[in-house]
mmCIF file of C-alpha atoms in Angstrom:
data_model
loop_
_atom_site.group_PDB
_atom_site.id
_atom_site.type_symbol
_atom_site.label_atom_id
_atom_site.label_comp_id
_atom_site.label_asym_id
_atom_site.label_seq_id
_atom_site.Cartn_x
_atom_site.Cartn_y
_atom_site.Cartn_z
ATOM 1 C CA MET A 1 -4.905 3.544 -12.984
ATOM 2 C CA LYS A 2 -7.831 2.410 -10.721
ATOM 3 C CA LEU A 3 -9.400 3.615 -7.572
ATOM 4 C CA TYR A 4 -10.815 1.114 -4.933
ATOM 5 C CA ASP A 5 -13.869 2.877 -3.607
ATOM 6 C CA CYS A 6 -16.949 2.198 -1.596
ATOM 7 C CA SER A 7 -19.849 4.496 -2.701
ATOM 8 C CA THR A 8 -21.504 4.676 0.720
ATOM 9 C CA ALA A 9 -18.401 5.377 2.895
ATOM 10 C CA PRO A 10 -17.171 8.647 4.049
ATOM 11 C CA SER A 11 -13.285 8.161 3.531
ATOM 12 C CA PRO A 12 -13.548 7.515 -0.161
ATOM 13 C CA ARG A 13 -16.224 10.360 -0.546
ATOM 14 C CA ARG A 14 -13.429 12.819 0.195
ATOM 15 C CA VAL A 15 -11.488 11.553 -2.793
ATOM 16 C CA ARG A 16 -14.532 11.396 -4.979
ATOM 17 C CA ILE A 17 -15.408 14.992 -4.300
ATOM 18 C CA PHE A 18 -11.891 16.094 -4.878
ATOM 19 C CA LEU A 19 -11.875 14.328 -8.261
ATOM 20 C CA ALA A 20 -15.235 15.801 -9.227
ATOM 21 C CA GLU A 21 -13.950 19.353 -8.514
ATOM 22 C CA LYS A 22 -10.983 18.726 -10.751
ATOM 23 C CA GLY A 23 -13.170 17.097 -13.515
ATOM 24 C CA ILE A 24 -11.020 13.915 -13.244
ATOM 25 C CA SER A 25 -12.536 10.528 -13.986
ATOM 26 C CA VAL A 26 -10.845 7.366 -12.724
ATOM 27 C CA PRO A 27 -12.081 3.759 -13.292
ATOM 28 C CA THR A 28 -13.326 2.565 -9.841
ATOM 29 C CA ILE A 29 -13.804 -0.741 -8.250
ATOM 30 C CA GLN A 30 -16.439 -0.925 -5.522
ATOM 31 C CA VAL A 31 -15.434 -2.743 -2.382
ATOM 32 C CA ASP A 32 -18.357 -4.089 -0.303
ATOM 33 C CA LEU A 33 -17.387 -2.807 3.157
ATOM 34 C CA ARG A 34 -20.710 -3.849 4.720
ATOM 35 C CA ASN A 35 -20.180 -7.603 3.873
ATOM 36 C CA GLY A 36 -16.488 -7.397 4.970
ATOM 37 C CA GLU A 37 -14.922 -7.735 1.518
ATOM 38 C CA GLN A 38 -12.085 -5.440 2.713
ATOM 39 C CA PHE A 39 -10.852 -8.210 5.050
ATOM 40 C CA GLY A 40 -11.032 -10.961 2.407
ATOM 41 C CA GLU A 41 -7.802 -12.317 0.778
ATOM 42 C CA THR A 42 -8.244 -10.575 -2.505
ATOM 43 C CA PHE A 43 -8.507 -7.077 -1.142
ATOM 44 C CA ARG A 44 -5.853 -7.556 1.538
ATOM 45 C CA ALA A 45 -3.447 -8.262 -1.331
ATOM 46 C CA ILE A 46 -4.171 -4.803 -2.486
ATOM 47 C CA ASN A 47 -4.154 -3.131 0.918
ATOM 48 C CA PRO A 48 -3.334 -5.081 4.000
ATOM 49 C CA ASP A 49 -4.846 -2.462 6.223
ATOM 50 C CA GLY A 50 -8.277 -3.428 4.627
ATOM 51 C CA THR A 51 -9.289 0.213 4.124
ATOM 52 C CA VAL A 52 -10.474 2.291 1.136
ATOM 53 C CA PRO A 53 -9.757 4.401 -0.802
ATOM 54 C CA VAL A 54 -6.713 3.053 -2.509
ATOM 55 C CA LEU A 55 -5.310 4.318 -5.783
ATOM 56 C CA VAL A 56 -3.278 1.919 -7.878
ATOM 57 C CA LEU A 57 -1.075 3.616 -10.528
ATOM 58 C CA ASP A 58 -0.287 2.147 -13.929
ATOM 59 C CA ASP A 59 3.222 0.985 -12.707
ATOM 60 C CA GLY A 60 1.507 -0.825 -9.799
ATOM 61 C CA ALA A 61 2.379 1.714 -7.074
ATOM 62 C CA ARG A 62 -0.336 1.835 -4.379
ATOM 63 C CA ILE A 63 -1.431 4.922 -2.457
ATOM 64 C CA ALA A 64 -3.705 3.890 0.398
ATOM 65 C CA ASP A 65 -4.328 7.239 1.912
ATOM 66 C CA ILE A 66 -7.120 9.860 1.318
ATOM 67 C CA VAL A 67 -4.762 12.948 1.281
ATOM 68 C CA GLY A 68 -2.047 11.095 -0.423
ATOM 69 C CA ILE A 69 -4.256 10.282 -3.210
ATOM 70 C CA CYS A 70 -5.593 13.935 -3.446
ATOM 71 C CA ARG A 71 -1.942 15.106 -3.383
ATOM 72 C CA TYR A 72 -1.210 12.857 -6.449
ATOM 73 C CA PHE A 73 -3.950 14.504 -8.528
ATOM 74 C CA GLU A 74 -3.039 18.073 -7.324
ATOM 75 C CA GLU A 75 0.406 17.526 -8.566
ATOM 76 C CA THR A 76 -0.529 15.886 -11.980
ATOM 77 C CA GLN A 77 -3.481 18.200 -12.699
ATOM 78 C CA PRO A 78 -2.966 21.439 -10.766
ATOM 79 C CA MET A 79 -6.012 23.262 -12.071
ATOM 80 C CA PRO A 80 -8.337 24.127 -10.322
ATOM 81 C CA PRO A 81 -5.996 24.324 -7.273
ATOM 82 C CA LEU A 82 -7.642 22.737 -4.253
ATOM 83 C CA MET A 83 -4.377 22.559 -1.935
ATOM 84 C CA GLY A 84 -3.329 26.216 -2.195
ATOM 85 C CA ILE A 85 -1.620 28.408 -4.827
ATOM 86 C CA ASP A 86 1.729 29.528 -3.317
ATOM 87 C CA ALA A 87 3.862 28.549 -0.290
ATOM 88 C CA ALA A 88 2.040 30.447 2.347
ATOM 89 C CA ASP A 89 -1.398 29.533 0.948
ATOM 90 C CA LYS A 90 -0.482 25.823 0.670
ATOM 91 C CA ALA A 91 0.638 25.910 4.345
ATOM 92 C CA VAL A 92 -2.576 27.629 5.336
ATOM 93 C CA VAL A 93 -4.910 25.299 3.472
ATOM 94 C CA GLU A 94 -2.986 22.250 4.705
ATOM 95 C CA SER A 95 -3.355 23.576 8.266
ATOM 96 C CA TRP A 96 -7.128 23.969 7.896
ATOM 97 C CA GLN A 97 -7.549 20.699 6.279
ATOM 98 C CA ARG A 98 -5.707 18.903 9.041
ATOM 99 C CA TRP A 99 -7.678 20.890 11.632
ATOM 100 C CA CYS A 100 -10.988 19.667 10.270
ATOM 101 C CA GLU A 101 -9.608 16.167 9.877
ATOM 102 C CA ARG A 102 -8.251 15.944 13.462
ATOM 103 C CA GLU A 103 -10.989 17.742 15.272
ATOM 104 C CA CYS A 104 -13.949 16.580 13.303
ATOM 105 C CA PHE A 105 -13.366 13.657 10.902
ATOM 106 C CA TYR A 106 -11.395 11.533 13.493
ATOM 107 C CA ALA A 107 -13.809 12.606 16.319
ATOM 108 C CA VAL A 108 -16.750 11.534 14.227
ATOM 109 C CA MET A 109 -14.975 8.135 13.421
ATOM 110 C CA ASP A 110 -14.426 7.661 17.250
ATOM 111 C CA ALA A 111 -17.896 8.512 18.106
ATOM 112 C CA PHE A 112 -19.439 6.248 15.477
ATOM 113 C CA ARG A 113 -17.083 3.307 15.781
ATOM 114 C CA ASN A 114 -17.178 3.258 19.673
ATOM 115 C CA SER A 115 -20.975 3.344 19.871
ATOM 116 C CA THR A 116 -22.409 1.365 16.843
ATOM 117 C CA PRO A 117 -23.571 -2.156 17.905
ATOM 118 C CA GLY A 118 -22.553 -3.554 14.655
ATOM 119 C CA LEU A 119 -18.989 -2.452 15.164
ATOM 120 C CA LYS A 120 -18.303 -4.111 18.442
ATOM 121 C CA GLY A 121 -14.585 -5.314 18.443
ATOM 122 C CA ARG A 122 -13.891 -3.145 15.532
ATOM 123 C CA ALA A 123 -13.514 0.349 17.164
ATOM 124 C CA LEU A 124 -10.692 1.281 14.883
ATOM 125 C CA PRO A 125 -10.353 0.910 11.088
ATOM 126 C CA GLY A 126 -8.179 -1.989 9.892
ATOM 127 C CA PRO A 127 -7.920 -5.664 10.722
ATOM 128 C CA ASP A 128 -6.821 -5.514 14.385
ATOM 129 C CA PRO A 129 -9.608 -6.031 16.965
ATOM 130 C CA TYR A 130 -10.182 -3.144 19.390
ATOM 131 C CA GLU A 131 -13.006 -3.126 21.850
ATOM 132 C CA GLN A 132 -15.407 -0.097 21.961
ATOM 133 C CA ILE A 133 -14.877 2.620 24.645
ATOM 134 C CA PRO A 134 -18.316 4.265 25.402
ATOM 135 C CA ALA A 135 -16.594 7.051 27.284
ATOM 136 C CA LEU A 136 -14.641 7.910 24.041
ATOM 137 C CA ALA A 137 -17.766 8.001 21.928
ATOM 138 C CA GLU A 138 -19.168 10.424 24.474
ATOM 139 C CA ARG A 139 -16.115 12.690 24.618
ATOM 140 C CA SER A 140 -15.885 12.653 20.738
ATOM 141 C CA ARG A 141 -19.515 14.005 20.591
ATOM 142 C CA THR A 142 -18.636 16.847 22.884
ATOM 143 C CA ARG A 143 -15.492 17.495 20.785
ATOM 144 C CA ILE A 144 -17.534 17.527 17.454
ATOM 145 C CA THR A 145 -20.058 20.073 18.920
ATOM 146 C CA ARG A 146 -17.249 22.319 19.978
ATOM 147 C CA PHE A 147 -15.669 21.929 16.479
ATOM 148 C CA LEU A 148 -18.983 23.006 14.883
ATOM 149 C CA GLU A 149 -19.150 26.249 17.034
ATOM 150 C CA ARG A 150 -15.549 27.116 16.184
ATOM 151 C CA LEU A 151 -16.092 26.434 12.498
ATOM 152 C CA ASN A 152 -19.094 28.680 12.597
ATOM 153 C CA GLU A 153 -16.950 31.407 14.048
ATOM 154 C CA ARG A 154 -14.348 30.868 11.321
ATOM 155 C CA LEU A 155 -17.078 31.089 8.629
ATOM 156 C CA ALA A 156 -18.382 34.311 9.923
ATOM 157 C CA ALA A 157 -15.386 36.142 8.370
ATOM 158 C CA ASN A 158 -14.508 33.771 5.601
ATOM 159 C CA GLN A 159 -16.464 32.428 2.682
ATOM 160 C CA PHE A 160 -14.747 29.038 2.870
ATOM 161 C CA VAL A 161 -12.827 27.155 5.534
ATOM 162 C CA ALA A 162 -9.402 28.178 4.458
ATOM 163 C CA GLY A 163 -10.357 31.626 3.180
ATOM 164 C CA GLU A 164 -11.741 32.916 -0.100
ATOM 165 C CA ARG A 165 -11.476 29.906 -2.190
ATOM 166 C CA PHE A 166 -13.057 26.387 -2.107
ATOM 167 C CA THR A 167 -10.257 23.867 -1.104
ATOM 168 C CA ILE A 168 -9.704 20.490 0.298
ATOM 169 C CA ALA A 169 -10.447 21.882 3.655
ATOM 170 C CA ASP A 170 -14.023 22.461 2.702
ATOM 171 C CA ILE A 171 -14.204 18.857 1.407
ATOM 172 C CA THR A 172 -12.907 17.478 4.713
ATOM 173 C CA ALA A 173 -15.330 19.617 6.702
ATOM 174 C CA LEU A 174 -18.332 18.650 4.513
ATOM 175 C CA VAL A 175 -17.753 15.030 4.513
ATOM 176 C CA SER A 176 -17.100 15.098 8.290
ATOM 177 C CA ILE A 177 -20.234 16.963 9.062
ATOM 178 C CA ASP A 178 -22.327 14.751 6.939
ATOM 179 C CA PHE A 179 -20.699 11.634 8.572
ATOM 180 C CA ALA A 180 -21.494 13.299 11.995
ATOM 181 C CA GLY A 181 -25.133 12.449 11.293
ATOM 182 C CA TRP A 182 -24.115 8.685 11.527
ATOM 183 C CA ALA A 183 -22.968 9.509 15.073
ATOM 184 C CA LYS A 184 -26.224 11.401 15.754
ATOM 185 C CA VAL A 185 -24.637 14.726 15.988
ATOM 186 C CA LYS A 186 -26.153 17.641 13.871
ATOM 187 C CA PRO A 187 -25.053 21.220 13.746
ATOM 188 C CA ALA A 188 -27.187 23.450 16.001
ATOM 189 C CA GLU A 189 -29.761 25.576 14.219
ATOM 190 C CA ASN A 190 -28.264 28.916 15.590
ATOM 191 C CA LEU A 191 -24.927 28.272 13.788
ATOM 192 C CA GLY A 192 -25.935 30.533 10.873
ATOM 193 C CA HIS A 193 -22.549 30.937 9.212
ATOM 194 C CA LEU A 194 -22.012 27.171 9.209
ATOM 195 C CA LYS A 195 -25.557 26.656 7.726
ATOM 196 C CA ARG A 196 -24.861 29.224 4.896
ATOM 197 C CA TRP A 197 -21.570 27.467 4.088
ATOM 198 C CA HIS A 198 -23.004 23.931 4.293
ATOM 199 C CA GLN A 199 -25.795 24.719 1.844
ATOM 200 C CA ALA A 200 -23.424 26.369 -0.550
ATOM 201 C CA VAL A 201 -20.909 23.507 -0.619
ATOM 202 C CA SER A 202 -23.672 20.919 -0.642
ATOM 203 C CA ALA A 203 -25.063 22.599 -3.710
ATOM 204 C CA ARG A 204 -21.898 22.133 -5.777
ATOM 205 C CA PRO A 205 -22.262 19.308 -8.280
ATOM 206 C CA SER A 206 -19.188 17.605 -6.738
ATOM 207 C CA ALA A 207 -21.084 17.003 -3.424
ATOM 208 C CA LYS A 208 -23.036 14.266 -5.041
ATOM 209 C CA ALA A 209 -19.886 12.282 -5.828
ATOM 210 C CA MET B 1 9.443 35.567 10.576
ATOM 211 C CA LYS B 2 9.437 33.832 13.984
ATOM 212 C CA LEU B 3 8.812 30.314 15.343
ATOM 213 C CA TYR B 4 6.980 29.787 18.688
ATOM 214 C CA ASP B 5 8.619 26.754 20.039
ATOM 215 C CA CYS B 6 9.133 24.665 23.247
ATOM 216 C CA SER B 7 12.508 22.992 23.234
ATOM 217 C CA THR B 8 11.252 19.984 25.324
ATOM 218 C CA ALA B 9 8.034 19.176 23.524
ATOM 219 C CA PRO B 10 7.596 16.452 20.785
ATOM 220 C CA SER B 11 5.282 18.583 18.469
ATOM 221 C CA PRO B 12 7.704 21.458 17.863
ATOM 222 C CA ARG B 13 10.662 18.884 17.688
ATOM 223 C CA ARG B 14 9.034 17.586 14.447
ATOM 224 C CA VAL B 15 9.599 21.137 13.005
ATOM 225 C CA ARG B 16 12.967 21.708 14.353
ATOM 226 C CA ILE B 17 14.290 18.493 12.810
ATOM 227 C CA PHE B 18 12.708 19.324 9.517
ATOM 228 C CA LEU B 19 14.385 22.843 9.534
ATOM 229 C CA ALA B 20 17.737 21.263 10.597
ATOM 230 C CA GLU B 21 17.701 18.835 7.800
ATOM 231 C CA LYS B 22 16.933 21.849 5.347
ATOM 232 C CA GLY B 23 19.806 23.910 7.039
ATOM 233 C CA ILE B 24 17.191 26.647 7.781
ATOM 234 C CA SER B 25 17.466 28.796 10.918
ATOM 235 C CA VAL B 26 14.446 30.722 12.154
ATOM 236 C CA PRO B 27 14.422 32.969 15.127
ATOM 237 C CA THR B 28 12.441 31.166 17.880
ATOM 238 C CA ILE B 29 10.485 32.305 20.921
ATOM 239 C CA GLN B 30 10.222 29.749 23.661
ATOM 240 C CA VAL B 31 6.743 29.162 25.209
ATOM 241 C CA ASP B 32 6.888 27.575 28.779
ATOM 242 C CA LEU B 33 4.274 24.731 28.368
ATOM 243 C CA ARG B 34 5.076 23.366 31.833
ATOM 244 C CA ASN B 35 3.904 26.497 33.549
ATOM 245 C CA GLY B 36 0.906 27.095 31.351
ATOM 246 C CA GLU B 37 2.237 30.013 29.337
ATOM 247 C CA GLN B 38 0.329 28.566 26.236
ATOM 248 C CA PHE B 39 -2.987 29.373 27.956
ATOM 249 C CA GLY B 40 -2.055 33.010 29.037
ATOM 250 C CA GLU B 41 -3.483 35.991 27.250
ATOM 251 C CA THR B 42 -0.255 36.915 25.434
ATOM 252 C CA PHE B 43 0.046 33.492 23.668
ATOM 253 C CA ARG B 44 -3.639 32.973 23.125
ATOM 254 C CA ALA B 45 -3.472 36.153 21.034
ATOM 255 C CA ILE B 46 -0.958 34.444 18.842
ATOM 256 C CA ASN B 47 -2.817 31.019 18.768
ATOM 257 C CA PRO B 48 -6.252 30.700 20.496
ATOM 258 C CA ASP B 49 -5.630 26.871 20.586
ATOM 259 C CA GLY B 50 -2.844 27.259 22.930
ATOM 260 C CA THR B 51 -0.548 24.932 21.028
ATOM 261 C CA VAL B 52 3.083 25.125 19.621
ATOM 262 C CA PRO B 53 4.583 25.238 17.060
ATOM 263 C CA VAL B 54 3.240 28.369 15.507
ATOM 264 C CA LEU B 55 5.175 30.110 12.559
ATOM 265 C CA VAL B 56 4.428 33.811 12.085
ATOM 266 C CA LEU B 57 5.354 35.141 8.638
ATOM 267 C CA ASP B 58 6.587 38.672 7.928
ATOM 268 C CA ASP B 59 3.137 39.805 6.781
ATOM 269 C CA GLY B 60 1.637 38.503 10.017
ATOM 270 C CA ALA B 61 0.165 35.268 8.643
ATOM 271 C CA ARG B 62 0.166 32.490 11.261
ATOM 272 C CA ILE B 63 0.582 28.826 10.563
ATOM 273 C CA ALA B 64 -0.320 26.821 13.747
ATOM 274 C CA ASP B 65 0.193 23.426 12.363
ATOM 275 C CA ILE B 66 3.271 21.148 12.354
ATOM 276 C CA VAL B 67 2.955 19.876 8.763
ATOM 277 C CA GLY B 68 1.645 23.184 7.459
ATOM 278 C CA ILE B 69 4.814 24.800 8.685
ATOM 279 C CA CYS B 70 6.994 22.026 7.137
ATOM 280 C CA ARG B 71 4.968 22.528 3.877
ATOM 281 C CA TYR B 72 5.806 26.228 3.847
ATOM 282 C CA PHE B 73 9.630 25.570 4.074
ATOM 283 C CA GLU B 74 9.370 22.691 1.523
ATOM 284 C CA GLU B 75 7.836 25.076 -0.915
ATOM 285 C CA THR B 76 10.131 28.040 -0.317
ATOM 286 C CA GLN B 77 13.280 25.929 0.003
ATOM 287 C CA PRO B 78 12.739 22.643 -1.966
ATOM 288 C CA MET B 79 16.308 21.270 -1.372
ATOM 289 C CA PRO B 80 16.886 18.759 0.070
ATOM 290 C CA PRO B 81 13.450 17.402 -0.606
ATOM 291 C CA LEU B 82 11.744 15.938 2.485
ATOM 292 C CA MET B 83 8.260 15.667 1.167
ATOM 293 C CA GLY B 84 8.856 13.866 -2.145
ATOM 294 C CA ILE B 85 10.245 14.602 -5.536
ATOM 295 C CA ASP B 86 7.492 13.997 -8.040
ATOM 296 C CA ALA B 87 3.751 13.499 -8.034
ATOM 297 C CA ALA B 88 3.753 9.753 -7.077
ATOM 298 C CA ASP B 89 6.610 10.205 -4.637
ATOM 299 C CA LYS B 90 4.967 13.091 -2.967
ATOM 300 C CA ALA B 91 1.749 11.080 -2.562
ATOM 301 C CA VAL B 92 3.655 8.031 -1.092
ATOM 302 C CA VAL B 93 5.718 10.246 1.289
ATOM 303 C CA GLU B 94 2.557 12.020 2.497
ATOM 304 C CA SER B 95 0.911 8.577 2.897
ATOM 305 C CA TRP B 96 3.633 7.215 5.184
ATOM 306 C CA GLN B 97 3.886 10.387 7.088
ATOM 307 C CA ARG B 98 0.210 10.386 7.797
ATOM 308 C CA TRP B 99 0.362 6.735 8.777
ATOM 309 C CA CYS B 100 3.100 7.415 11.336
ATOM 310 C CA GLU B 101 1.222 10.342 12.631
ATOM 311 C CA ARG B 102 -2.163 8.597 12.989
ATOM 312 C CA GLU B 103 -1.069 5.163 14.137
ATOM 313 C CA CYS B 104 1.870 6.359 16.350
ATOM 314 C CA PHE B 105 2.059 10.052 17.202
ATOM 315 C CA TYR B 106 -1.661 10.524 17.946
ATOM 316 C CA ALA B 107 -1.722 7.143 19.809
ATOM 317 C CA VAL B 108 1.215 8.089 21.951
ATOM 318 C CA MET B 109 -0.407 11.428 22.680
ATOM 319 C CA ASP B 110 -3.579 9.571 23.743
ATOM 320 C CA ALA B 111 -1.606 7.129 25.850
ATOM 321 C CA PHE B 112 0.392 9.927 27.595
ATOM 322 C CA ARG B 113 -2.456 12.446 28.105
ATOM 323 C CA ASN B 114 -4.948 9.951 29.338
ATOM 324 C CA SER B 115 -2.699 8.375 31.980
ATOM 325 C CA THR B 116 -0.391 11.207 33.385
ATOM 326 C CA PRO B 117 -1.471 12.487 36.726
ATOM 327 C CA GLY B 118 -0.452 16.002 35.962
ATOM 328 C CA LEU B 119 -2.668 16.139 32.938
ATOM 329 C CA LYS B 120 -6.067 15.323 34.653
ATOM 330 C CA GLY B 121 -8.722 17.245 32.935
ATOM 331 C CA ARG B 122 -6.434 18.020 29.951
ATOM 332 C CA ALA B 123 -6.747 14.841 27.950
ATOM 333 C CA LEU B 124 -6.557 16.688 24.675
ATOM 334 C CA PRO B 125 -4.349 19.568 23.640
ATOM 335 C CA GLY B 126 -5.886 22.979 23.623
ATOM 336 C CA PRO B 127 -7.937 25.047 26.042
ATOM 337 C CA ASP B 128 -11.036 22.877 26.335
ATOM 338 C CA PRO B 129 -11.199 20.589 29.448
ATOM 339 C CA TYR B 130 -11.559 16.858 28.837
ATOM 340 C CA GLU B 131 -11.322 14.143 31.439
ATOM 341 C CA GLN B 132 -8.851 11.271 31.047
ATOM 342 C CA ILE B 133 -10.127 7.932 29.785
ATOM 343 C CA PRO B 134 -7.956 5.182 31.284
ATOM 344 C CA ALA B 135 -9.184 2.642 28.815
ATOM 345 C CA LEU B 136 -8.078 4.824 25.994
ATOM 346 C CA ALA B 137 -4.599 4.983 27.414
ATOM 347 C CA GLU B 138 -4.437 1.274 27.624
ATOM 348 C CA ARG B 139 -5.854 0.791 23.998
ATOM 349 C CA SER B 140 -3.374 3.313 22.669
ATOM 350 C CA ARG B 141 -0.409 1.410 24.262
ATOM 351 C CA THR B 142 -1.559 -1.732 22.372
ATOM 352 C CA ARG B 143 -1.821 0.268 19.204
ATOM 353 C CA ILE B 144 1.658 1.644 19.497
ATOM 354 C CA THR B 145 3.095 -1.860 20.039
ATOM 355 C CA ARG B 146 1.296 -3.011 16.859
ATOM 356 C CA PHE B 147 2.651 0.055 15.005
ATOM 357 C CA LEU B 148 6.204 -0.708 16.045
ATOM 358 C CA GLU B 149 5.910 -4.289 14.798
ATOM 359 C CA ARG B 150 4.523 -3.237 11.407
ATOM 360 C CA LEU B 151 7.145 -0.474 11.066
ATOM 361 C CA ASN B 152 9.791 -3.021 11.727
ATOM 362 C CA GLU B 153 8.374 -5.249 8.893
ATOM 363 C CA ARG B 154 8.286 -2.106 6.630
ATOM 364 C CA LEU B 155 12.015 -1.375 7.515
ATOM 365 C CA ALA B 156 12.990 -4.925 6.662
ATOM 366 C CA ALA B 157 12.702 -3.958 2.921
ATOM 367 C CA ASN B 158 13.276 -0.206 3.029
ATOM 368 C CA GLN B 159 16.133 1.875 4.302
ATOM 369 C CA PHE B 160 13.790 4.634 5.349
ATOM 370 C CA VAL B 161 10.059 4.700 6.232
ATOM 371 C CA ALA B 162 8.893 6.075 2.856
ATOM 372 C CA GLY B 163 11.575 4.203 0.665
ATOM 373 C CA GLU B 164 15.207 4.977 -0.139
ATOM 374 C CA ARG B 165 15.372 8.599 1.038
ATOM 375 C CA PHE B 166 15.133 10.241 4.530
ATOM 376 C CA THR B 167 11.818 12.173 4.497
ATOM 377 C CA ILE B 168 9.343 13.827 6.839
ATOM 378 C CA ALA B 169 7.827 10.355 7.362
ATOM 379 C CA ASP B 170 11.153 9.392 9.250
ATOM 380 C CA ILE B 171 10.955 12.562 11.332
ATOM 381 C CA THR B 172 7.424 11.777 12.396
ATOM 382 C CA ALA B 173 8.265 8.215 13.270
ATOM 383 C CA LEU B 174 11.487 9.170 15.121
ATOM 384 C CA VAL B 175 9.756 11.912 17.309
ATOM 385 C CA SER B 176 6.733 9.604 17.934
ATOM 386 C CA ILE B 177 8.875 6.655 19.092
ATOM 387 C CA ASP B 178 11.004 8.836 21.385
ATOM 388 C CA PHE B 179 7.826 10.322 22.676
ATOM 389 C CA ALA B 180 6.328 6.905 23.305
ATOM 390 C CA GLY B 181 9.018 6.611 26.080
ATOM 391 C CA TRP B 182 6.921 9.266 27.990
ATOM 392 C CA ALA B 183 4.014 6.900 27.786
ATOM 393 C CA LYS B 184 6.373 4.025 28.968
ATOM 394 C CA VAL B 185 6.282 2.128 25.724
ATOM 395 C CA LYS B 186 9.665 1.061 24.140
ATOM 396 C CA PRO B 187 10.233 -0.956 20.941
ATOM 397 C CA ALA B 188 10.840 -4.614 21.806
ATOM 398 C CA GLU B 189 14.474 -5.722 21.487
ATOM 399 C CA ASN B 190 13.713 -8.204 18.730
ATOM 400 C CA LEU B 191 12.635 -5.515 16.371
ATOM 401 C CA GLY B 192 16.009 -5.469 14.613
ATOM 402 C CA HIS B 193 15.099 -3.519 11.543
ATOM 403 C CA LEU B 194 13.410 -0.818 13.595
ATOM 404 C CA LYS B 195 16.559 -0.690 15.906
ATOM 405 C CA ARG B 196 18.870 -0.399 12.799
ATOM 406 C CA TRP B 197 16.748 2.502 11.505
ATOM 407 C CA HIS B 198 16.286 4.336 14.899
ATOM 408 C CA GLN B 199 20.025 4.338 15.534
ATOM 409 C CA ALA B 200 20.713 5.750 12.059
ATOM 410 C CA VAL B 201 18.155 8.498 12.139
ATOM 411 C CA SER B 202 19.020 9.304 15.742
ATOM 412 C CA ALA B 203 22.708 9.678 14.690
ATOM 413 C CA ARG B 204 21.821 12.501 12.088
ATOM 414 C CA PRO B 205 22.844 15.842 13.535
ATOM 415 C CA SER B 206 19.149 16.962 13.018
ATOM 416 C CA ALA B 207 17.956 14.598 15.721
ATOM 417 C CA LYS B 208 19.405 16.885 18.367
ATOM 418 C CA ALA B 209 17.299 19.823 17.248
#
């Protein structure tokens, strides 16, 4: 088994934190995203989409999706559970994870990719060229700000994003919020519940992964 | 248990097909999206986001996310499996489902919501106002076309989206492609594998759900 990773990138960081919380160690291969290694022939043979993370299983099967990779490890090593403990809890955790991803992670990606000079013509991940849309970057910043306010409200009554346990939803929220700094959006100082939560999850050893 | 639904909308259709494939019947309450019932006080008390589907469990717990709801039923009634059969298969199915959702369902939503005159100021689902971005509608159409070509390649070697079994990935792809008609994008006639697959999945009784 091996994990194609890039130690500076937000997407594989979601998997790295997940693995660290489970105490799982997987041999990794670093892909140099800054210098375009993901679009070279060697890596495109692993993943034609040119994205990391990618998990390659011992039988050669490839899982080129963040949450798909997390699912594999949740199934093979259920403890500690990061994706819910029974039917209702699994559904609730998945809903919050998806909310954080849709409203924050994807919004940050849109804000960053549609405004960063070095990403002209690469406004979406993958090999296809897409021009930047400045209005989308701007709208995404508004959306992230709104997400942070709503997450703060949520955390007023809950220790963690999905309730009383640390889950994959916290990982998605943490990585998204740290990634938002790349798009020059930071949580407002008055979001006290969010601040309390962000300090707590950032202090976990897994956050360094 | 009850399911808040809208019989004409693509998002709850994903859940309806999933339930039909499982042979599960849930009491439903129709929400009149066309006349804005989702933003009225009564429904906002159920789901502040003003979106359907929402599943309310007997203990009052609410699951307001398409895949979260599917996960609940996959866990409570595993047969027939629609989200994978073992760790690796679950990871693969999830990856393909997420690919179809990200590259097609969300792209169709962006194409439709950013170009439809009746949705001015409502370019994203939910209660917050967002102006339409015509360039995003246009870029999303290109993205959908590219997705259809890639799905056609995938289906050249696979009976279904995630491999040899019908799964939630087929449901997401089917609903997304039918929804794409709303954004005036149809699969090109020369995409023969896609056509074969679309006819087959559309002929399943669940497709009428």
